[in-house]
Coordinates of C-alpha atoms in Angstrom, one line a residue:
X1 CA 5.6 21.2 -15.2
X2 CA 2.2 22.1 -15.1
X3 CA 1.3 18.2 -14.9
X4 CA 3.4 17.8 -12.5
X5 CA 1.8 20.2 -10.1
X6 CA -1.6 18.4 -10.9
X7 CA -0.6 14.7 -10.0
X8 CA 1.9 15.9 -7.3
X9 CA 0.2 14.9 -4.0
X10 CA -0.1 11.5 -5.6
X11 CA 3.0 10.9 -6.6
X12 CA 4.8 12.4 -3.3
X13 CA 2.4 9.7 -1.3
X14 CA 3.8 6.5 -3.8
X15 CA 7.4 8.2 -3.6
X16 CA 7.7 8.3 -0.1
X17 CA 6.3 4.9 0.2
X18 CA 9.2 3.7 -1.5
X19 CA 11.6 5.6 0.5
X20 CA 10.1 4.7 3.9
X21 CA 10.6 0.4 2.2
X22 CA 14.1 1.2 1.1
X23 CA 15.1 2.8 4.5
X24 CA 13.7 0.4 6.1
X25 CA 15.5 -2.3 4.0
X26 CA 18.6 -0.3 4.4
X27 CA 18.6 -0.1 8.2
X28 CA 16.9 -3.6 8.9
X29 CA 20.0 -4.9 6.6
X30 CA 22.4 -2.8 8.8
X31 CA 21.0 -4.0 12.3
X32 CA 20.6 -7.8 11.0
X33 CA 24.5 -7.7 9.9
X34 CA 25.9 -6.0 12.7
X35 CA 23.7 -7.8 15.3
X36 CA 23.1 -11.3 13.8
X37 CA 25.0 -12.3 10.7
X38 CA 28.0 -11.3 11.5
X39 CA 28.6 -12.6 15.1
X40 CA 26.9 -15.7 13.9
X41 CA 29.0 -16.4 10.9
X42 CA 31.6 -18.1 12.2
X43 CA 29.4 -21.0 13.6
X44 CA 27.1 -21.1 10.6
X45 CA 28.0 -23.5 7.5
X46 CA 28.7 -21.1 4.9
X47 CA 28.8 -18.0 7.0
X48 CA 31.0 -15.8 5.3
X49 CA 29.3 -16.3 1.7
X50 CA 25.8 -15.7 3.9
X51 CA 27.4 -12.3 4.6
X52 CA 28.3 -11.5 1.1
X53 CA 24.6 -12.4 0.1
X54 CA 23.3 -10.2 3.4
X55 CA 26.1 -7.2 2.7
X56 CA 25.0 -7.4 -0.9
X57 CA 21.2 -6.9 -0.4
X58 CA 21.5 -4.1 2.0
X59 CA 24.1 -2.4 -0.5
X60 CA 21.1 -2.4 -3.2
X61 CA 18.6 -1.0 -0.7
X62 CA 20.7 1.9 0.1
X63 CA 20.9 2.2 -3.9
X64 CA 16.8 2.3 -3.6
X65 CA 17.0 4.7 -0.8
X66 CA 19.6 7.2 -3.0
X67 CA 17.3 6.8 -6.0
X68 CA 13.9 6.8 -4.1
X69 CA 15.1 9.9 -2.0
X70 CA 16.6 11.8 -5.0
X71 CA 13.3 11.1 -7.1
X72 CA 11.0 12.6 -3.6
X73 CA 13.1 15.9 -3.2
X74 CA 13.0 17.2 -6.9
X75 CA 9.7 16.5 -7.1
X76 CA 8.9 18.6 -4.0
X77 CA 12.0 21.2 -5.1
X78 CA 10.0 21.1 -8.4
X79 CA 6.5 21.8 -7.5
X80 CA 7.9 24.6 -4.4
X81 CA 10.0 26.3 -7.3
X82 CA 6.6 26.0 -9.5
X83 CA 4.3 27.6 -7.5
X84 CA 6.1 29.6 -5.0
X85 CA 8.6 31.2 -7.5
X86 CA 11.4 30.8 -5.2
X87 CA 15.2 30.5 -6.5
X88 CA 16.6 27.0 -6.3
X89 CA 19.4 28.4 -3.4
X90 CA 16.5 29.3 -1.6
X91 CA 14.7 26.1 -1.7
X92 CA 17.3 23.6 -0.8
X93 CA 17.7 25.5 2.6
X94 CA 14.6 24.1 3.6
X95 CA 14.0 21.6 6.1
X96 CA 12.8 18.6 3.5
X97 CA 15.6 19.8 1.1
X98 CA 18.3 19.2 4.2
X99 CA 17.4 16.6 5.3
X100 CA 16.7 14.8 1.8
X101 CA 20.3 15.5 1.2
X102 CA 21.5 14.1 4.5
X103 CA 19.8 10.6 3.7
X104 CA 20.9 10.5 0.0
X105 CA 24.7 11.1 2.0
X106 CA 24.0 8.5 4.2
X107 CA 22.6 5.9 2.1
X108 CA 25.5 6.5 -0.5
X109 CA 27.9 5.6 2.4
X110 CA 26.3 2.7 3.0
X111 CA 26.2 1.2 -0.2
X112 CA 29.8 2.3 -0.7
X113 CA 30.9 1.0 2.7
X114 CA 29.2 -2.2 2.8
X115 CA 31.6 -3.7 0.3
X116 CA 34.4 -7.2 0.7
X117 CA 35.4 -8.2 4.3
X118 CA 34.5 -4.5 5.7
X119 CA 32.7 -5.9 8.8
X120 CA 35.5 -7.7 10.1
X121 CA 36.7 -4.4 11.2
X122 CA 35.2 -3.4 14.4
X123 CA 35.6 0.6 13.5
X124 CA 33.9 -0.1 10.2
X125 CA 30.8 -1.4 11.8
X126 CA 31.3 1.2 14.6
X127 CA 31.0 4.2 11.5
X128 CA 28.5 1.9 9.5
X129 CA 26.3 2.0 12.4
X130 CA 26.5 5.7 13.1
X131 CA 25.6 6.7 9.9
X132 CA 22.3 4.8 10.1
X133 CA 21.8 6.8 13.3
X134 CA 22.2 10.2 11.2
X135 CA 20.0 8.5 7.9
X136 CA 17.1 7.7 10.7
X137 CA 17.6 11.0 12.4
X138 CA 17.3 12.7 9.0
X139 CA 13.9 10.9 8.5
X140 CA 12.1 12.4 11.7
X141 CA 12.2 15.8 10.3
X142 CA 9.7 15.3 7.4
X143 CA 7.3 13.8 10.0
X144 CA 4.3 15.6 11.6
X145 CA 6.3 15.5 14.6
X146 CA 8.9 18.3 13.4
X147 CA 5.9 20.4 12.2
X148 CA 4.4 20.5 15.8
X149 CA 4.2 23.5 18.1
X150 CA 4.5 21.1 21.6
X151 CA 6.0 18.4 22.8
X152 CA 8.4 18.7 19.4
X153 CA 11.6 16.7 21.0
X154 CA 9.3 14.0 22.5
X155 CA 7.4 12.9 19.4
X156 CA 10.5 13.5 16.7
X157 CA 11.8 11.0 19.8
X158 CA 8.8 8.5 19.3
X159 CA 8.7 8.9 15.5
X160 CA 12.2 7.7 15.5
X161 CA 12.0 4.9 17.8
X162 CA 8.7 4.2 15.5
X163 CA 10.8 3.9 12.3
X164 CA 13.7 2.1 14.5
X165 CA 11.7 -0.7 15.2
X166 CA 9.6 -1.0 11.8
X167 CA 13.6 -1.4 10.3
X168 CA 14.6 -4.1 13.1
X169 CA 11.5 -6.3 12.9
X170 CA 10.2 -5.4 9.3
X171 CA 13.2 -3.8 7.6
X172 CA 15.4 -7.1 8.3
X173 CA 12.7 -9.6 7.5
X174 CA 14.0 -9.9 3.8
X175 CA 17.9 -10.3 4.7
X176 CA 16.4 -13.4 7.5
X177 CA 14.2 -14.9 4.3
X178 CA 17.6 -14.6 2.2
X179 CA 19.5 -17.0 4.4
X180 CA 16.9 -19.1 5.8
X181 CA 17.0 -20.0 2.2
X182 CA 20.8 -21.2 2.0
X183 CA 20.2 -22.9 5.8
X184 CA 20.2 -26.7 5.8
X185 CA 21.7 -28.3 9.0
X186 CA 19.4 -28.0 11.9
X187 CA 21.7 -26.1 14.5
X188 CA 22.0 -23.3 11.7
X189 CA 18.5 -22.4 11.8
X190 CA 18.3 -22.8 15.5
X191 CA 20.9 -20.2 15.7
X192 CA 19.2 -17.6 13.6
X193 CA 15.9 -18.0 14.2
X194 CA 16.4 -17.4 17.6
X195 CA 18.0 -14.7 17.7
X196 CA 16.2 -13.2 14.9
X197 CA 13.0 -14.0 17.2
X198 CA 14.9 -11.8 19.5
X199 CA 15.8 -8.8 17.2
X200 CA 11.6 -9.3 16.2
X201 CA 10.3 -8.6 19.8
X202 CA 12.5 -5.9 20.3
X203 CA 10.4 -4.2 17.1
X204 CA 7.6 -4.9 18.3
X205 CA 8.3 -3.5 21.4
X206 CA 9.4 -0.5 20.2
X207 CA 6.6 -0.4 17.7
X208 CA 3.7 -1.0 20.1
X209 CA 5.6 1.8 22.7
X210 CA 5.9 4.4 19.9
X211 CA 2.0 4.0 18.4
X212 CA 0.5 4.1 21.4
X213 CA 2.2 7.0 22.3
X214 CA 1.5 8.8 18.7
X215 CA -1.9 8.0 18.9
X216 CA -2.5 9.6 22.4
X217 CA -0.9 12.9 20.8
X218 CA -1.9 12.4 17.3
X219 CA -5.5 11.4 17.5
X220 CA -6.3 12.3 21.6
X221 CA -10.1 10.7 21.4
X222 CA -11.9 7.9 20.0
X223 CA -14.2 10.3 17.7
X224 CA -10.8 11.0 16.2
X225 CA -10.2 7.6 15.9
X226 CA -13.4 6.5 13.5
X227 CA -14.1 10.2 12.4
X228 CA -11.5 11.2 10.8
X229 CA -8.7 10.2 7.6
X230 CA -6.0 10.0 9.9
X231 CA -7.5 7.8 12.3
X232 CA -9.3 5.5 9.8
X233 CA -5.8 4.9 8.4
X234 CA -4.2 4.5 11.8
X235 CA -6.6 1.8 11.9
X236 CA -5.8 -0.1 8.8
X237 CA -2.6 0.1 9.8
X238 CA -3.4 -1.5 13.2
X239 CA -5.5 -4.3 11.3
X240 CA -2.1 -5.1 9.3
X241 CA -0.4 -4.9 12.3
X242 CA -2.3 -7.6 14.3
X243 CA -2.0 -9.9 11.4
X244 CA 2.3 -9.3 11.2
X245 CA 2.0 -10.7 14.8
X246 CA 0.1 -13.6 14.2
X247 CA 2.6 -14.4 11.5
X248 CA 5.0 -13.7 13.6
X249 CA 3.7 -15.7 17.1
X250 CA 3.6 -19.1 14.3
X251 CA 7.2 -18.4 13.1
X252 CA 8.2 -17.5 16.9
X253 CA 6.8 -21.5 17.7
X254 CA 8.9 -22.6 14.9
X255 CA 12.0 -21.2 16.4
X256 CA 11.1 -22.2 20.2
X257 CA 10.3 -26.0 18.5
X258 CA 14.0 -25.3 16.7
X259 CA 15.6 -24.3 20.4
X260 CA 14.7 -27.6 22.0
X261 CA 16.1 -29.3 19.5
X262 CA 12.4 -30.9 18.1
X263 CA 10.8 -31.2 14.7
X264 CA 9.7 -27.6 13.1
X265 CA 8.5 -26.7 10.1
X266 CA 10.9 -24.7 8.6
X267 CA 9.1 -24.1 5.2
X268 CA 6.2 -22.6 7.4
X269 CA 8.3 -20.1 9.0
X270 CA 9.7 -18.9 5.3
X271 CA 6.7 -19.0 3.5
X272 CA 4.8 -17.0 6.6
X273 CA 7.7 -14.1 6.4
X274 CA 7.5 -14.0 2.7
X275 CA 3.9 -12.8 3.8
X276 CA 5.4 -10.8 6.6
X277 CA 7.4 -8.9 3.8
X278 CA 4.2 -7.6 1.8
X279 CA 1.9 -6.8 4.5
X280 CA 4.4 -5.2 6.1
X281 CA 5.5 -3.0 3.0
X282 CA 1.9 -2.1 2.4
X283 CA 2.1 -0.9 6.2
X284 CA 4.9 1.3 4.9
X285 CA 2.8 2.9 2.0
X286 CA -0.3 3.3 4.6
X287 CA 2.6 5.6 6.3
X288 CA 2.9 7.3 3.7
X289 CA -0.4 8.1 3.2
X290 CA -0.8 9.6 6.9
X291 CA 2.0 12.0 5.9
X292 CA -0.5 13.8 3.6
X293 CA -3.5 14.2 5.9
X294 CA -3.6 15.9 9.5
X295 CA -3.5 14.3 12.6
X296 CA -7.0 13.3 13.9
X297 CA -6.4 16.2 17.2
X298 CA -6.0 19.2 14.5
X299 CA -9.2 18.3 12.9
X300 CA -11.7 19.7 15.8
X301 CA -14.7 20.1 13.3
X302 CA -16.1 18.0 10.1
X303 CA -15.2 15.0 11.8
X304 CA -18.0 12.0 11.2
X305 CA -20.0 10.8 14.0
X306 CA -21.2 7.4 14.7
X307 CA -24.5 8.2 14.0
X308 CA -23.5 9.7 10.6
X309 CA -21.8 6.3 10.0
X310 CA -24.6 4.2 10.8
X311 CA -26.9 6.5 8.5
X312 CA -24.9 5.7 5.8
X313 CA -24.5 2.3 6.2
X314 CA -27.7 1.5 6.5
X315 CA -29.1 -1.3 5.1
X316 CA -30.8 -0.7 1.3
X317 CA -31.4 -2.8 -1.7
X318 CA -28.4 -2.5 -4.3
X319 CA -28.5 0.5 -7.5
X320 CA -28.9 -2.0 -10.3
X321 CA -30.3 0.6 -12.9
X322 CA -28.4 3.5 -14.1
X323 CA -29.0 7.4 -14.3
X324 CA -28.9 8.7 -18.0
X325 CA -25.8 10.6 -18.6
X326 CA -27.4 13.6 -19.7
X327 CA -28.4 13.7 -16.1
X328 CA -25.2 14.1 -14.5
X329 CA -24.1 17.1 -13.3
X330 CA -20.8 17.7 -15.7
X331 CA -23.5 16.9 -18.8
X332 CA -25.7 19.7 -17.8
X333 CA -23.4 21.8 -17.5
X334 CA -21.5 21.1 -21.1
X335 CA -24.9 21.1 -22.5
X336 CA -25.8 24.7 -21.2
X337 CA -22.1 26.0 -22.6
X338 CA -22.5 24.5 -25.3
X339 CA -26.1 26.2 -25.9
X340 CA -24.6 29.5 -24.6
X341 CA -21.3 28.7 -27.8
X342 CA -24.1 27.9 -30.3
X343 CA -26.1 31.4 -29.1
X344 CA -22.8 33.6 -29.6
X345 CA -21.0 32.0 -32.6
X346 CA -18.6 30.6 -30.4
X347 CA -16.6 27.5 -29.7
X348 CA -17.6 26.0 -26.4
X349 CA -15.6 25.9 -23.8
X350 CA -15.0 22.7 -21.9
X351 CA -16.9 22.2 -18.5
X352 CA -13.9 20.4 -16.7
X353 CA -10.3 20.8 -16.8
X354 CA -8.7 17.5 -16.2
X355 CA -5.8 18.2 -13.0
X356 CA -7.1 21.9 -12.8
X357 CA -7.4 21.3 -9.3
X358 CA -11.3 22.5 -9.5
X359 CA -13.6 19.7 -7.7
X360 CA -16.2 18.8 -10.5
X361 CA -19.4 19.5 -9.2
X362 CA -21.9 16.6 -8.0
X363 CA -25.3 15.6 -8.2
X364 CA -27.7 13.0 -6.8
X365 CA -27.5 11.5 -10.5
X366 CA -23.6 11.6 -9.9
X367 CA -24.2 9.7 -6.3
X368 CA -26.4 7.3 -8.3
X369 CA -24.3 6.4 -10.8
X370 CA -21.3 5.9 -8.9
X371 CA -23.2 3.6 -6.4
X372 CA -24.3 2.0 -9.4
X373 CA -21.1 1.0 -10.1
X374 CA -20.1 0.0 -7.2
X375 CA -22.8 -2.5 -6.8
X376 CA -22.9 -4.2 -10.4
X377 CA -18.7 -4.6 -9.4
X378 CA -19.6 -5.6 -6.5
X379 CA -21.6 -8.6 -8.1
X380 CA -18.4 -9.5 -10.1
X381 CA -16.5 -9.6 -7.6
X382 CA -18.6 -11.8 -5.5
X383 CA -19.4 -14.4 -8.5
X384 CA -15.5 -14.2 -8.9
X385 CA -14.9 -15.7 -5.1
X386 CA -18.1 -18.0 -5.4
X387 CA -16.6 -20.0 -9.3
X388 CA -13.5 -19.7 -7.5
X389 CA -14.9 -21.9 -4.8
X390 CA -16.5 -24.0 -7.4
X391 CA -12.9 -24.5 -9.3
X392 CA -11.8 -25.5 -6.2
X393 CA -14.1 -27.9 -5.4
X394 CA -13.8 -29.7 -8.4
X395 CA -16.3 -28.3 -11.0
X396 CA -14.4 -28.2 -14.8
X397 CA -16.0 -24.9 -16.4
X398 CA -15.5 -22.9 -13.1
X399 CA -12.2 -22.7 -13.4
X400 CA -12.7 -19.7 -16.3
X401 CA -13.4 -17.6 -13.5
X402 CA -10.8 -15.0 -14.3
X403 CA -12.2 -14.1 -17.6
X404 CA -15.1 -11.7 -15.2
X405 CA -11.9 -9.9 -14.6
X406 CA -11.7 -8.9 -17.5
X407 CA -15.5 -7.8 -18.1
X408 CA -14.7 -6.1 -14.8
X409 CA -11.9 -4.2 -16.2
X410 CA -14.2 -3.3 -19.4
X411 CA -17.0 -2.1 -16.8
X412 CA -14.7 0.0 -14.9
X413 CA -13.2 1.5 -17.6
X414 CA -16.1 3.3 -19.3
X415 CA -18.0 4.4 -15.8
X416 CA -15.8 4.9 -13.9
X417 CA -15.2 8.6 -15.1
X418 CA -18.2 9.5 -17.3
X419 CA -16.7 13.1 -18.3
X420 CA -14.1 11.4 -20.3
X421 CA -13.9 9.5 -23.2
X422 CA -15.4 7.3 -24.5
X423 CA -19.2 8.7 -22.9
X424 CA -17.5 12.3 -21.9
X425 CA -15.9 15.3 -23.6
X426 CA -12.8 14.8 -22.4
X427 CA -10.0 12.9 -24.2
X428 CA -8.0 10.3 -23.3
X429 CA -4.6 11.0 -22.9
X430 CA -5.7 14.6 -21.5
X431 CA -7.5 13.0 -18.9
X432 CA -4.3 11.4 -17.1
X433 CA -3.8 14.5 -16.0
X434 CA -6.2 13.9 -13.5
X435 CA -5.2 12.5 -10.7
X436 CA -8.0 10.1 -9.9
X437 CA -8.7 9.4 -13.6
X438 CA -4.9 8.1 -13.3
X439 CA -5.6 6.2 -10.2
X440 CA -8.7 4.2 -12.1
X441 CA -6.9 3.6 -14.8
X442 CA -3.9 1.8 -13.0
X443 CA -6.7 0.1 -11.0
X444 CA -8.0 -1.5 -14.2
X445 CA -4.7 -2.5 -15.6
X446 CA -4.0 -4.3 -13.0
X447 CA -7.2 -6.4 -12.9
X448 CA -6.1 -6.7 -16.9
X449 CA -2.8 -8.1 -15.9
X450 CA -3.7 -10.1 -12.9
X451 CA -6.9 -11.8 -14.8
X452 CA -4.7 -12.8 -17.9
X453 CA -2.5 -14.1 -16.2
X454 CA -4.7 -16.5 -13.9
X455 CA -6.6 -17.4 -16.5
X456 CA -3.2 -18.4 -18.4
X457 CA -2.4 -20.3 -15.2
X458 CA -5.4 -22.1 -15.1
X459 CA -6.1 -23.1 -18.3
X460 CA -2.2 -24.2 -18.7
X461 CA -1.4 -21.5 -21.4
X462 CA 1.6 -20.3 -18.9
X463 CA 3.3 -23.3 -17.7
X464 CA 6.0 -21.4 -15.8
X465 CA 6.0 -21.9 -11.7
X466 CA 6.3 -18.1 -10.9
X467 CA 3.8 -16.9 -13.6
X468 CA 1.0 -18.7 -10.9
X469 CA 2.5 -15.7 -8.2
X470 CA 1.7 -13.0 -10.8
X471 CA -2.2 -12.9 -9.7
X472 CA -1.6 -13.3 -5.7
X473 CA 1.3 -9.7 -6.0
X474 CA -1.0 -8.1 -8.1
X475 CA -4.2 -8.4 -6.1
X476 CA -2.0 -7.7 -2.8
X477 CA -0.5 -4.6 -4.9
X478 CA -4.4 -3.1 -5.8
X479 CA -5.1 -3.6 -2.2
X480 CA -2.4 -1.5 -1.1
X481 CA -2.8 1.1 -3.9
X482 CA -6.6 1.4 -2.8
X483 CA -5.3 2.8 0.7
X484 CA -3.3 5.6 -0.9
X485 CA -6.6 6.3 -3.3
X486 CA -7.7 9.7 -3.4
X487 CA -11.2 10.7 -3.6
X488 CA -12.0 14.2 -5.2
X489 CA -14.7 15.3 -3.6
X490 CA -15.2 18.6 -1.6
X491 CA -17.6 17.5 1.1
X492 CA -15.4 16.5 3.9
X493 CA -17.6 14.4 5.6
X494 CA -18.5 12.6 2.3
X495 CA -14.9 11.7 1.4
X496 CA -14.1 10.3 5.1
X497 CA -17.3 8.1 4.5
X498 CA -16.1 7.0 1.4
X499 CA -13.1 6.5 2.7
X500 CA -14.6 4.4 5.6
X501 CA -15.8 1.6 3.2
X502 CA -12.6 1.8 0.9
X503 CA -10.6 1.0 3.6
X504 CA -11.7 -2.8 4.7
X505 CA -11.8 -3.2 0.4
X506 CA -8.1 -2.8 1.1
X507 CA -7.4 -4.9 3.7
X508 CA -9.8 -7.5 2.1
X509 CA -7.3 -7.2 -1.0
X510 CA -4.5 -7.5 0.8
X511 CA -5.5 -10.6 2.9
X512 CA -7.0 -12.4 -0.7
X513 CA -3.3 -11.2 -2.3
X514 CA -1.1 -13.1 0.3
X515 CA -3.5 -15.8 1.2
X516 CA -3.6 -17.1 -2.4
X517 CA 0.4 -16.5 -2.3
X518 CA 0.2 -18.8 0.6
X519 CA -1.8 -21.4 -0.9
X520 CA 0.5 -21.7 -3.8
X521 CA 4.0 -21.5 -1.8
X522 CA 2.6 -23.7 1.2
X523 CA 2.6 -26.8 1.1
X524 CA 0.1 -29.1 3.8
X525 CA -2.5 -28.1 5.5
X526 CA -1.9 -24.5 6.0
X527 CA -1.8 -23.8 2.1
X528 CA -4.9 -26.2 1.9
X529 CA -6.8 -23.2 4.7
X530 CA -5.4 -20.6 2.5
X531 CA -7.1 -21.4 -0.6
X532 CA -10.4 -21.4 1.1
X533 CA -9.3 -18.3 2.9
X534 CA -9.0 -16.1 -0.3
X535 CA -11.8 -16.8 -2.5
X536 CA -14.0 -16.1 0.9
X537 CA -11.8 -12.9 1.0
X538 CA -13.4 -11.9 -2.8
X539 CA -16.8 -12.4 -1.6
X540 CA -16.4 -10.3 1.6
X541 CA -15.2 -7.3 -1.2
X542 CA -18.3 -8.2 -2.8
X543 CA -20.7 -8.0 0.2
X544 CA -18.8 -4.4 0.8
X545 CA -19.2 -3.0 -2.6
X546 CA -23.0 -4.4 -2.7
X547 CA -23.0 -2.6 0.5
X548 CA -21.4 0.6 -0.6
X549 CA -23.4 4.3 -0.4
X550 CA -22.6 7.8 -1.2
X551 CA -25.6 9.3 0.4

C-alpha cells in the first residue's frame, strides 16, 4: 500500500485520462446514435447492421468507463483510507466516492441497454439519453468547479457544457470513422457527413463558449496564462485544439464538396479523423493533467515572469562535457554517510528513499548534468530527423536511422537518474517506486519499442502492413505521456520553466506521431507533405532539447 501512496498522483492523472476518453466515447456514441445513425438508417444501404456496429462500440466504451472509473475510485478510496485512517463507510460518503458510483451506474446501464433493436423504441432512447445526462452530471463534481467558493453553479454549468461538446465533436469521431468505413454509394456519405459536420460545429461551439469562459475565471490574466502550470497546459491544449479544427475545416470541404453532389475525397476525410481521434484523446489526458494542478487565479505568487523566461532561454552554447558523479549532490551526501557509517561501526544508511516523497536535493553539478543530457539527446534526436530526410530522399544507408533510437534509449537509461543503478546506490526494482524514475523508464521503453520496430519496417524484417503504424502510435503516445510528466523538483519557479520547454517537446511529438501516421495511411499528395512534415518535426525536438536550460 505503501507504493501505492508513492506513485499515486501519477497514476490518478493516467487513470482519469482514461475515464475522461471512455466517457467521452460513451456519450459521443450515445449522441451520434440517437441524433444521426439512427434517424439516418433507414435511408442508408446497410443501416440497420451500421447500428449494430455503432450500438456495439458504444456498449464497449461504457465497459471502459465501468472499468476505468472502478480502477480511479479505489485508488483514491485506497490512498484516503491510507493516509487519513478513515473507515471505508466513511469514505464512500464523499463527494468523488458518490459520484464515482453514479457514473459506474450509469455506464453499466448503458452497456446493458444498448443491446438488439432497443433504439427502435422511442422511450428507450428517451431513458438512454437521460442517463447520459446524470453520467455527465456526475462528472462535473470531481472538477475544480465543485471545489470553488464563487460562481459554483455557473462553472460546474460551463464544465459540463465543456465535457458536452468534447463528447459530441470528439467523443463521436470514432463511431463516424466506424461507418464511413462500411459507406460506399455516394448519397450515403453525403448524408452523414453532413450531418455529422453539423453535430461537429455544435462541439465546437460549445467548446470554444465553455474555454473561454473557464479561462476568464480559471486563469483571470495573461501572467497567469504563461506563468503558471495551469496556464502553460491550457495552452497546449489550445495548440491541439487549433490543429482538430484545421482537420476538421478540410473534412468540413469534403462534406460541402459531397452536398453538391461533386468529386470529394473521401479517403482524406477518414484518414484526417483517424488523426482527429489521437490528438483529440491526448487533449483528454492534458485534461487530466489540469485536474492535479491549481487554476492559474489561486496561484497569486511564484508565478514566472517574462523576463524570467527570457533569462532562461537565453541563447548559450550546448553542455557537451559532463560533471563527475562524485560531484553531484546525492554522491556527496552518500559519501559523507557513508564516512560518518565507517567512523561508528555502522551500516550506512541510504541518502535517498526512492517514492519517500522527500525532493532529493540539487546542485549546479545536478543542473549540469541534466542539461548535459538533454543536449547530447537533443543531438540524436536531431541526426534522427536529418537520416530520416536522407532515407527519404533516396540515400540507401540512411534508412538505419532508427538504430540511434536505440543508442538513445541506452543514453537515457544510465543518466537519466544517476542515484540509481547502474552509476547510483539505489537498486533497480526499488527504484520504480519513484515516480519519475517510473516515468523515465516507460519513456525509454517506448523509444525501445518504437525504434525496433521501424527499423524492422525499414529493413523489411516485419512485412506486416500494421507493424509500419507501430512507430507513428508510439511516438504520438510519448508525446502525450510527456505532458502528464512530472518533475520533482522543489523550486517552483524552476519546475514551471522546465515545464515551459517540455511542453512544445510534446506537441512536437505529437505532430511527428500523426504526421508520419498520415504519410503511411494517405495516399497523394497530402501523405507525400506529411512525410516531410515529421522528420522536420524530430529536428524542431532537437533544436528544443539543444536549447534546453535549468539555470
Amino acid at each position: 500500500m505503501a507504493l501505492l501512496v508513492d506513485i499515486f498522483g501519477y497514476l490518478s492523472v493516467i487513470l482519469h485520462g482514461l475515464v475522461i476518453v471512455a466517457q467521452s466515447m460513451t456519450l459521443g456514441g450515445l449522441l451520434f446514435l440517437l441524433g444521426l445513425l439512427h434517424p439516418l438508417a433507414p435511408r442508408l444501404a446497410q443501416g440497420g447492421a451500421l447500428v449494430q456496429r455503432a450500438q456495439r462500440l458504444t456498449r464497449w466504451s461504457a465497459t471502459g468507463l465501468l472499468l476505468a472509473e472502478l480502477a480511479t475510485t479505489a485508488l483514491q478510496v485506497s490512498v484516503l483510507m491510507t493516509t487519513v485512517d478513515l473507515p471505508f463507510t466513511n469514505v464512500m460518503h464523499a463527494s468523488f466516492a458518490v459520484s464515482g458510483g453514479v457514473k459506474m451506474l450509469c455506464a453499466l446501464v448503458i452497456a446493458v441497454g444498448l443491446r438488439g433493436s432497443v433504439l427502435t423504441s422511442g422511450f428507450a432512447r428517451a431513458t438512454l439519453l437521460l442517463i447520459g445526462i446524470i453520467e455527465l452530471a456526475a462528472a462535473t463534481v470531481t472538477t475544480h468547479a465543485f471545489a470553488r467558493l464563487d460562481d459554483n453553479a455557473l462553472l460546474m454549468l460551463v464544465e459540463g457544457l465543456h465535457q458536452f461538446g468534447a463528447a459530441i465533436w470528439i467523443g463521436a469521431i470514432p463511431s463516424f470513422v466506424l461507418v464511413l468505413r462500411h459507406l460506399e454509394d455516394r448519397e450515403s456519405l453525403r448524408l452523414v457527413g453532413a450531418r455529422f459536420s453539423r453535430m461537429s460545429m455544435l462541439g465546437v461551439a460549445c467548446i470554444l463558449l465553455s474555454g473561454i469562459t473557464m479561462c476568464v475565471f480559471y486563469i483571470g490574466d495573461l501572467p497567469g496564462f504563461y506563468g503558471t502550470a495551469y496556464g502553460v497546459m491550457v495552452g497546449a491544449k489550445i495548440a491541439m485544439f487549433l490543429a482538430l479544427l484545421a482537420l476538421g475545416l478540410g473534412n468540413l470541404m469534403v462534406t460541402e464538396r459531397l452536398r453538391r453532389g461533386g468529386e470529394a475525397p473521401v479517403m482524406r476525410m477518414r484518414r484526417f479523423a483517424e488523426v482527429e481521434i489521437g490528438i483529440g484523446f491526448t487533449i483528454f489526458f492534458a485534461a487530466a493533467s489540469l485536474t492535479s494542478v491549481p487554476p492559474a487565479i489561486d496561484l497569486t505568487t511564484d508565478r514566472v515572469s517574462l523576463h524570467e523566461i527570457a533569462q532562461r532561454n537565453a541563447p548559450a552554447w550546448p553542455r557537451l562535457t559532463s560533471p563527475d558523479h562524485d560531484t553531484l549532490a546525492i554522491s556527496q551526501m552518500q559519501a559523507a554517510l557513508d564516512r560518518d557509517a565507517e567512523r561508528n561501526h555502522q551500516v550506512a544508511q541510504s541518502a535517498t528513499i526512492p517514492g519517500s516523497g522527500v525532493l532529493a536535493p540539487r546542485n549546479a553539478e545536478d543542473i549540469a548534468w541534466s542539461e548535459y543530457n538533454h543536449h547530447w539527446a537533443g543531438i540524436f534526436v536531431l541526426l534522427i530527423g536529418l537520416l530520416a530526410l536522407l532515407s527519404r530522399g533516396g540515400v540507401g544507408w540512411a534508412k538505419h536511422w532508427p538504430l540511434l533510437f536505440l543508442a538513445l534509449a541506452g543514453f537515457l537509461l544510465v543518466r537519466s537518474d544517476p542515484e540509481v543503478w547502474p552509476m547510483g546506490q539505489e537498486g533497480w526494482w526499488v527504484a520504480w517506486r519513484d515516480v519519475e524514475v517510473a516515468q523515465h523508464r516507460c519513456f525509454v521503453l517506448l523509444i525501445i519499442l518504437f525504434g525496433t520496430f521501424e527499423w524492422s519496417v525499414r529493413t523489411g524484417r516485419l512485412r506486416n502492413s500494421h507493424a509500419a503504424l507501430v512507430f507513428p502510435l508510439l511516438v504520438a503516445v510519448g508525446g502525450a505521456m510527456l505532458l502528464t510528466h512530472s518533475h520533482q523538483i522543489s523550486n517552483v519557479k524552476d519546475q514551471m520553466l522546465i515545464e515551459l520547454t517540455h511542453t512544445p517537446l510534446a506537441l512536437a511529438g505529437v505532430a511527428a506521431g500523426w504526421a508520419r501516421w498520415l504519410e503511411l495511411r494517405l495516399p497523394g499528395r497530402g501523405g507525400k507533405i506529411a512525410g516531410y512534415v515529421w522528420p522536420a518535426c524530430f529536428m524542431l525536438i532537437g533544436v528544443i532539447l539543444l536549447w534546453y536550460r535549468e539555470a
